[in-house]
Amino acid sequence: MASSRTLEKQASIHAEQDRRDQRKKRAPAAKKRPPQTGARAQPTKMPEQHLDADDQESDLELRPRFLAPDYLGSQKLQGQAALITGGDSGIGRAVAVLFAREGADVAIAYLSSSEDAEETRRHVEAEGRQCLVLQGDVKDPAWCEAAVNETVKAFGRLDILVNNAAFQKHAESIEDIDDERLKETWDTNLGGYFRMTRAALPHLKEGACIINTGSVTGLRGSAHLLDYAATKGAIHAFTKSLASNLLPRGIRVNAVAPGPVWTPLNPRDQPAGKVKDFGEKTDFQRAAQPEELSPAYVFLASPCCSGYITGVVLPVTGSVDAI
């Protein structure tokens, strides 16, 4: 009798849910965009625009948001000095601004976008801190050493290294990626991190930290960013390995894995027709703005926030299932 009553109850539940499903099919709800959950509403549509390789961030029709006006500094990095590669634009610029707001002097290394670099300098100095601008190529070990030495000479110390410079280009097939292109991607994205870290280590004392920029593509893979995604997966492994290697020296190593972020990187990589849909596949159905990433770097840089954290890859991807 008990089993019969249970069967009847379950059948009733099945029937009721089936009726509800049928009602929903007859009157489908209008699809709504996910709510805005940040400090201020962010753009949901990207412009249909492609950038050439030598275009600046200032050439974007929708200027990336990097100032984080709702973020109030509290001296988390007071008196420290940071070196950020790829610091002229995008995530690097946003990180430079918040590091300065938290009291750090900042050196930004960049490849070619001098106009962007100078704008970043202006914003760092507007936060009341010094900014050193260094142009060069992270593929050149001699330049990496010179960049670190100039930073230490200017600020008297080096506490934070942010490895962020990257090269990205989509490909429809692995057959499109010849050895020259493969070497350029790996030598920039992973080799640059190795070289900058090697150059910085003699100057990093106990309590210093290294933050690497990974990617959601290093967590999930990417069908059309084969070489780029592979470097980002390697960067995640490099982060964990280096964290174990440097822990006895009191140096923390972590990474941030961004999802799609509105920076010059993707409009340079993709045709305009695809750029307009950039970020639509995230759970938030939009790309992030750089100012939504930079607080994660402050968190990982600040000893009072993350002194017990090393070897993590922090996903800031706009989606639930990033890891």
PDB file of C-alpha atoms in Angstrom, residues 11 21 34 39 46 63 73-74 106 139 189 197 224 246 257 261 278 284 292 295 311 313 315:
ATOM      1  CA  ALA A  11       2.596  10.463 -10.936  1.00  0.00           C
ATOM      2  CA  ASP A  21       5.498  23.106 -19.027  1.00  0.00           C
ATOM      3  CA  PRO A  34      20.769  39.563 -17.419  1.00  0.00           C
ATOM      4  CA  ALA A  39      28.690  49.575  -9.483  1.00  0.00           C
ATOM      5  CA  MET A  46      29.860  46.547 -29.118  1.00  0.00           C
ATOM      6  CA  ARG A  63      36.084  53.820 -25.558  1.00  0.00           C
ATOM      7  CA  GLY A  73      41.522  53.662  -2.881  1.00  0.00           C
ATOM      8  CA  SER A  74      42.563  52.773   0.660  1.00  0.00           C
ATOM      9  CA  VAL A 106      53.802  52.395 -11.840  1.00  0.00           C
ATOM     10  CA  LYS A 139      60.707  38.940 -26.824  1.00  0.00           C
ATOM     11  CA  ASN A 189      52.729  35.373 -24.600  1.00  0.00           C
ATOM     12  CA  THR A 197      60.108  37.235 -14.418  1.00  0.00           C
ATOM     13  CA  HIS A 224      39.690  29.513 -33.510  1.00  0.00           C
ATOM     14  CA  LEU A 246      59.119  31.019  -5.289  1.00  0.00           C
ATOM     15  CA  ALA A 257      41.811  34.613 -16.223  1.00  0.00           C
ATOM     16  CA  VAL A 261      36.989  42.183 -22.267  1.00  0.00           C
ATOM     17  CA  PHE A 278      31.747  40.122 -28.836  1.00  0.00           C
ATOM     18  CA  PHE A 284      25.949  38.238 -18.703  1.00  0.00           C
ATOM     19  CA  GLU A 292      35.661  45.321 -14.056  1.00  0.00           C
ATOM     20  CA  PRO A 295      40.103  45.244  -8.876  1.00  0.00           C
ATOM     21  CA  GLY A 311      49.195  29.613  -7.181  1.00  0.00           C
ATOM     22  CA  VAL A 313      44.038  31.257 -11.377  1.00  0.00           C
ATOM     23  CA  PRO A 315      38.478  33.519 -13.277  1.00  0.00           C
TER      24      PRO A 315
END
